[in-house]
Short mmCIF file of C-alpha atoms in Angstrom, two decimals:
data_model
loop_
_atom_site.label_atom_id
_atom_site.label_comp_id
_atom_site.label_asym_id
_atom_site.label_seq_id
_atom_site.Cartn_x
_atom_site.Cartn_y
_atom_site.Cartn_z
CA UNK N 26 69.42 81.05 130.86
CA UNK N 27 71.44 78.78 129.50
CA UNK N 28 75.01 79.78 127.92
CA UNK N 29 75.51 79.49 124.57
CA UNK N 30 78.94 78.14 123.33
CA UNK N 31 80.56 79.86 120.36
CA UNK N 32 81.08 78.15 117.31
CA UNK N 33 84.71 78.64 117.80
CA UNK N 34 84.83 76.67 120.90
CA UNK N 35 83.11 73.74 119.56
CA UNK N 36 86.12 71.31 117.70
CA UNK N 37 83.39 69.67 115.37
CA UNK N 38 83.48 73.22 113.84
CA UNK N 39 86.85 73.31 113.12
CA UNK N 40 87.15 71.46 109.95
CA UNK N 41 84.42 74.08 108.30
CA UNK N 42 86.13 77.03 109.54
CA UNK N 43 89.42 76.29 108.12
CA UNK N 44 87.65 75.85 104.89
CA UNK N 45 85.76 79.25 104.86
CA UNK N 46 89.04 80.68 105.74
CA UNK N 47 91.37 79.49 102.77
CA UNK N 48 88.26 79.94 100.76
CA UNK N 49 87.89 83.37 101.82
CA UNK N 50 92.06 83.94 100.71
CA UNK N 51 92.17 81.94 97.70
CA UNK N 52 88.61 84.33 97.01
CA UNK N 53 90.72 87.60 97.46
CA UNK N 54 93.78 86.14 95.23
CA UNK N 55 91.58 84.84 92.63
CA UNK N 56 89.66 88.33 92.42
CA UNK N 57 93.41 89.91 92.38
CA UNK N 58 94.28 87.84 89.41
CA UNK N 59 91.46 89.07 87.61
CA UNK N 60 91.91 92.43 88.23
CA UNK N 61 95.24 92.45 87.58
CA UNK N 62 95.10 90.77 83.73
CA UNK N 63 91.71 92.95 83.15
CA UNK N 64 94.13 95.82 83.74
CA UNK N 65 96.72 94.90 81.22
CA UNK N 66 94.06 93.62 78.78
CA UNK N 67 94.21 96.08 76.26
CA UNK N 68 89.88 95.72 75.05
CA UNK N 69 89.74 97.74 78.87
CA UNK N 70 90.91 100.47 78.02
CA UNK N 71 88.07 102.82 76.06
CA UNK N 72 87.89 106.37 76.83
CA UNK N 73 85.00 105.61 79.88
CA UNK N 74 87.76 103.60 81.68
CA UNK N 75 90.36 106.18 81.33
CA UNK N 76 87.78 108.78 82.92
CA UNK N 77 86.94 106.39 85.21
CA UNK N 78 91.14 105.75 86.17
CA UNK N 79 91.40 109.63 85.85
CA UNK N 80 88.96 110.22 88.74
CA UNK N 81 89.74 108.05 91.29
CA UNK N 82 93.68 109.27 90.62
CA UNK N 83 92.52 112.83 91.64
CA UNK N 84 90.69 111.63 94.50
CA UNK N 85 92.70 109.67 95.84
CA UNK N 86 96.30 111.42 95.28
CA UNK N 87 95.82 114.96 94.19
CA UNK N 88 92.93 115.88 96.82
CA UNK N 89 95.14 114.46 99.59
CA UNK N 90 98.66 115.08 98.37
CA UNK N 91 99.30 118.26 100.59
CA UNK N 92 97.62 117.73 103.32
CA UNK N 93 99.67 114.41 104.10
CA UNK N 94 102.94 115.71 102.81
CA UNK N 95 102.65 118.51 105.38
CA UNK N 96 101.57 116.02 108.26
CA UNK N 97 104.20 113.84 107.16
CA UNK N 98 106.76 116.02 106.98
CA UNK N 99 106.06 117.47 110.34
CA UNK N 100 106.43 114.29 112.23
CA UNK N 101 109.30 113.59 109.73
CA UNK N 102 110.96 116.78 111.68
CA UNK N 103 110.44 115.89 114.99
CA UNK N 104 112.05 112.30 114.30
CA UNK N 105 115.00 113.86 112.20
CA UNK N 106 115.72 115.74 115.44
CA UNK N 107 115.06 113.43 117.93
CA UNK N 108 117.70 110.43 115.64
CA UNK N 109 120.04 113.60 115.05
CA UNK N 110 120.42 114.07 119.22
CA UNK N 111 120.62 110.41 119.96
CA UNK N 112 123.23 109.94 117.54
CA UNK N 113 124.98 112.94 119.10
CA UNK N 114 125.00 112.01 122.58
CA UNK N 115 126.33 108.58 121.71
CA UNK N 116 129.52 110.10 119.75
CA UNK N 117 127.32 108.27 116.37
CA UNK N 118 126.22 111.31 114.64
CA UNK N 119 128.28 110.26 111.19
CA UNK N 120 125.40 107.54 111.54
CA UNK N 121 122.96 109.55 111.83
CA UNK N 122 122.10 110.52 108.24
CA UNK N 123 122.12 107.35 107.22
CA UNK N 124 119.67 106.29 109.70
CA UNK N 125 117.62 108.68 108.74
CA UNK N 126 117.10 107.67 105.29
CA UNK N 127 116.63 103.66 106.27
CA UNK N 128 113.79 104.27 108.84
CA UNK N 129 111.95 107.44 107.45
CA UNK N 130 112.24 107.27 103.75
CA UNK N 131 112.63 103.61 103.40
CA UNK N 132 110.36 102.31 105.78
CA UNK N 133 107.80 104.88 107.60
CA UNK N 134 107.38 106.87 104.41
CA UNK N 135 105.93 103.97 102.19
CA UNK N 136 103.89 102.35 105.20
CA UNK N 137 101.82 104.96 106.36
CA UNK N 138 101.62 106.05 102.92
CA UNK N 139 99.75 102.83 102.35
CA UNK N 140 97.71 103.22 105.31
CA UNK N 141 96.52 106.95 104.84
CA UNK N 142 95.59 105.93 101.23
CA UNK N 143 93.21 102.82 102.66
CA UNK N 144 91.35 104.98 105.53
CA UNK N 145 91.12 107.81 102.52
CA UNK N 146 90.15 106.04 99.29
CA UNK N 147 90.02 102.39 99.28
CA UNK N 148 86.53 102.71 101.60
CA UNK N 149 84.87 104.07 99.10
CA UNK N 150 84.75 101.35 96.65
CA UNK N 151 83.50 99.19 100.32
CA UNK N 152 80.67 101.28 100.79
CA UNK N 153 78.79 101.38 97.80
CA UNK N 154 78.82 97.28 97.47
CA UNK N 155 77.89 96.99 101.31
CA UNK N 156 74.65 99.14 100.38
CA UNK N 157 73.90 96.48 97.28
CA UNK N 158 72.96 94.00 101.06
CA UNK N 159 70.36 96.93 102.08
CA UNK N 160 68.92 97.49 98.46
CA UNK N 161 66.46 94.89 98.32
CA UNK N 162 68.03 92.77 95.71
CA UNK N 163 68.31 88.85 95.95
CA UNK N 164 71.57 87.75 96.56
CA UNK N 165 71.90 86.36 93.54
CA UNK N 166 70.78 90.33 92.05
CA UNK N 167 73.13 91.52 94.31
CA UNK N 168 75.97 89.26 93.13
CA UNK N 169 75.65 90.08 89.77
CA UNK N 170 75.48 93.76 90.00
CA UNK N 171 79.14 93.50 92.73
CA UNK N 172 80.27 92.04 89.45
CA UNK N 173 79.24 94.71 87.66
CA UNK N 174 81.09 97.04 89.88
CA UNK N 175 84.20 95.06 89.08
CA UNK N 176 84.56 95.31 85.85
CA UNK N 177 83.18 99.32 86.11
CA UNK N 178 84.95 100.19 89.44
CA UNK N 179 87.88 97.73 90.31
CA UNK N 180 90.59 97.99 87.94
CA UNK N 181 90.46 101.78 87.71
CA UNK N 182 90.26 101.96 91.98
CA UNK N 183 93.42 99.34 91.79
CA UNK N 184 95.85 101.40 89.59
CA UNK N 185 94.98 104.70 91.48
CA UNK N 186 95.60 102.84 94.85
CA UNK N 187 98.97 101.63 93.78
CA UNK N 188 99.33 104.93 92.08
CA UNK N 189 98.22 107.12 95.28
CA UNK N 190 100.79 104.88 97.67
CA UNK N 191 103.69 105.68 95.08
CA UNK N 192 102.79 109.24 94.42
CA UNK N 193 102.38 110.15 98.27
CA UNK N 194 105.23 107.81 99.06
CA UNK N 195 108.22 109.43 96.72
CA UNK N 196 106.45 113.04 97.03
CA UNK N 197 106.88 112.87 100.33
CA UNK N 198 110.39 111.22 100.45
CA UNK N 199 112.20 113.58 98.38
CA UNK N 200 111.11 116.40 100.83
CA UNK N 201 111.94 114.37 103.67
CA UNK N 202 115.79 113.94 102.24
CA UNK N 203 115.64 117.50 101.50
CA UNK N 204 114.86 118.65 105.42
CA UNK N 205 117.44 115.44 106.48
CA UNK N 206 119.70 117.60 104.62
CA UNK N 207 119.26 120.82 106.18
CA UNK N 208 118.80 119.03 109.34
CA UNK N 209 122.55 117.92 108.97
CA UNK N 210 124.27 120.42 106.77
CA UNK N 211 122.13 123.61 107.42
CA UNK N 212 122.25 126.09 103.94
CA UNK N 213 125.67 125.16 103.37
CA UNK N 214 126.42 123.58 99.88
CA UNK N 215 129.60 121.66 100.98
CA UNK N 216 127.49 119.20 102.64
CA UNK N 217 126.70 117.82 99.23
CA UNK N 218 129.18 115.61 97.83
CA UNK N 219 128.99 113.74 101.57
CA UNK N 220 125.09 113.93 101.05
CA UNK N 221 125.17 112.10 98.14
CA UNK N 222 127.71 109.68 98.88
CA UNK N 223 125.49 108.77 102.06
CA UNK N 224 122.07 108.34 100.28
CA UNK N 225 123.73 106.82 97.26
CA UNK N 226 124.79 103.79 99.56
CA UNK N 227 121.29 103.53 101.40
CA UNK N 228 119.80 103.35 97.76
CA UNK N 229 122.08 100.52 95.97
CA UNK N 230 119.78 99.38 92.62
CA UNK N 231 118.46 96.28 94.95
CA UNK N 232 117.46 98.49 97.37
CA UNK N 233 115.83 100.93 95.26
CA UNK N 234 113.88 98.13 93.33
CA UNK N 235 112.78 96.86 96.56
CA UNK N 236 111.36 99.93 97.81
CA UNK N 237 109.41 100.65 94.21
CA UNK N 238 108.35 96.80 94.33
CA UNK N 239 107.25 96.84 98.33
CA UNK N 240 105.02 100.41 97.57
CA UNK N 241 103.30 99.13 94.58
CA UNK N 242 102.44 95.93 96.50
CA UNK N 243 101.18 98.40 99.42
CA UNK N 244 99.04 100.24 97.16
CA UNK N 245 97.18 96.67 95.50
CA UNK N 246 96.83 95.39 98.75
CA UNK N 247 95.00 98.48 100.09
CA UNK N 248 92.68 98.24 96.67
CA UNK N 249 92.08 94.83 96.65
CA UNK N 250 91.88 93.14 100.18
CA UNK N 251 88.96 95.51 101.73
CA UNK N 252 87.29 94.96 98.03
CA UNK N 253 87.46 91.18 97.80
CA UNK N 254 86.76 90.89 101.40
CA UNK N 255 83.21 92.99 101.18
CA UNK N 256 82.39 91.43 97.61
CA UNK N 257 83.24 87.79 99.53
CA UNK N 258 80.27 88.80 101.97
CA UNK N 259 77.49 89.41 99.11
CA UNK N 260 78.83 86.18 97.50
CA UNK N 261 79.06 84.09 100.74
CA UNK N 262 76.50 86.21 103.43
CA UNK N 263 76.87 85.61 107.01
CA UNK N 264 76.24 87.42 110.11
CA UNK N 265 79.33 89.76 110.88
CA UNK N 266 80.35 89.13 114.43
CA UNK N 267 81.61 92.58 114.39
CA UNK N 268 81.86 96.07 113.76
CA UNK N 269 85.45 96.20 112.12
CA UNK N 270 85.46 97.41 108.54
CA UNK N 271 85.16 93.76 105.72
CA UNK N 272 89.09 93.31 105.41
CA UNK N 273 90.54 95.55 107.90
CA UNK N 274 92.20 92.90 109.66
CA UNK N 275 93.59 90.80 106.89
CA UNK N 276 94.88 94.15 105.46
CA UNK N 277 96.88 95.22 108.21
CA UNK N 278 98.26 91.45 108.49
CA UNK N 279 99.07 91.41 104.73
CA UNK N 280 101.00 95.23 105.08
CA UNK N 281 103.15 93.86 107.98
CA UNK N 282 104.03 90.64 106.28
CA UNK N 283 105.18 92.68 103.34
CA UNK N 284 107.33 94.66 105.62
CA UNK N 285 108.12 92.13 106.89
CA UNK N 286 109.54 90.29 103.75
CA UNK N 287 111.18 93.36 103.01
CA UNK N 288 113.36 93.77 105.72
CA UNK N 289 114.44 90.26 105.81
CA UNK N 290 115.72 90.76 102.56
CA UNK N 291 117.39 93.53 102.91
CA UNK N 292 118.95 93.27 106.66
CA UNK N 293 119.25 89.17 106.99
#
């Protein structure tokens, strides 16, 4: 038989690829606008939306707020120890606090925050448009009712994404700093004023902007980017080439290059 060549591998290709991809982003940022002035529009907001915003808040933060503040907090433990010895055995453990605070609450918390709340909740929203593709509707049907799903679905499923990432995110922070502290100090009290001075200078009001700024950017892009990406495939229908989850990829990129951004402002 004879061997087929990928489209890929074919340079005549190229030039139509390249357009399908920026397409495909300039898709997901024009679908982001929308959302985003539908949500501050006030003619949005009747009492079905606010049942609707209600909802997908308690499913996707209140169900899942101790279960992931325990996990986190565990493996928050075993790094608070492991960063505590290090520091130790090097002669650095006035570091060590501070350390603490930059990696864990400032870094890990808000990332895996963002990625707990996309495997948990953001999926959702992704599954019920992929079925509209197995429902028998035309494409054009099946266009119009994603649409529908929008307006109904998106804006309340984008503020309780970017409220789940802050909610698990600071929850899970200030009980972090609270076993860094007993990590360090034990149950004494005159560990305090040194406490404070520490985690005062790790949060200087930059720094503490930056962190609310970089979490509520986590928590759009896990409610928009899987969204946009499986709404882009009843709009634009192709054959998937594989069995990742519609946006998985781009969403992971767009999370990195966030922390990304934010650690080159703060550290360069």
């Amino acid at each position: 038989m004879p061997r087929t060549i990928p489209p890929i591998a074919q340079p005549t290709l190229w030039p139509a690829y390249l357009a399908r991809y920026l397409r495909s982003w300039w898709y997901m940022i024009h679908l982001g606008a929308i959302a985003v002035v539908t949500a501050l529009s006030p003619s949005t907001w009747r009492r079905a939306s606010f049942h609707a915003t209600a909802r997908h808040i308690h499913a996707s933060t209140w169900q899942v707020l101790p279960w992931f503040t325990l996990a986190s907090c565990l493996v928050s433990l075993v790094i608070i120890r492991i960063v505590l010895v290090t520091a130790k055995s090097y002669g650095l453990s006035g570091l060590a606090l501070e350390m603490v605070v930059r990696v864990l609450v400032l870094e890990l918390i808000p990332l895996s925050a963002a990625l707990f709340v996309a495997l948990r909740a953001s999926m959702a929203f992704d599954a019920a448009a992929l079925g509209l593709a197995r429902s028998g509707l035309s494409i054009r049907a099946a266009s119009d009712e994603a649409l529908r799903r929008v307006r109904r679905d998106l804006v309340p499923q984008l503020i309780a994404n970017a409220v789940a990432v802050l909610s698990l995110a600071m929850v899970t922070s200030i009980i972090v700093l609270l076993l860094a502290y007993l990590n360090v100090y034990g149950l004494s009290p005159w560990g305090i004023p040194d406490y404070t001075r520490t985690v005062g200078r790790v949060f200087a009001p930059v720094v503490t902007a930056g962190f609310v700024l970089k979490t509520v950017l986590f928590g759009l892009a896990v409610a928009l980017i899987p969204t946009a990406a499986v709404l882009e495939l009843q709009r634009y229908p192709r054959a998937l080439a594989t069995s990742v989850q519609p946006g998985a990829l781009r969403l992971l990129f767009v999370l990195i290059v966030i922390e990304a951004g934010s650690l080159a402002l703060k550290y360069i």
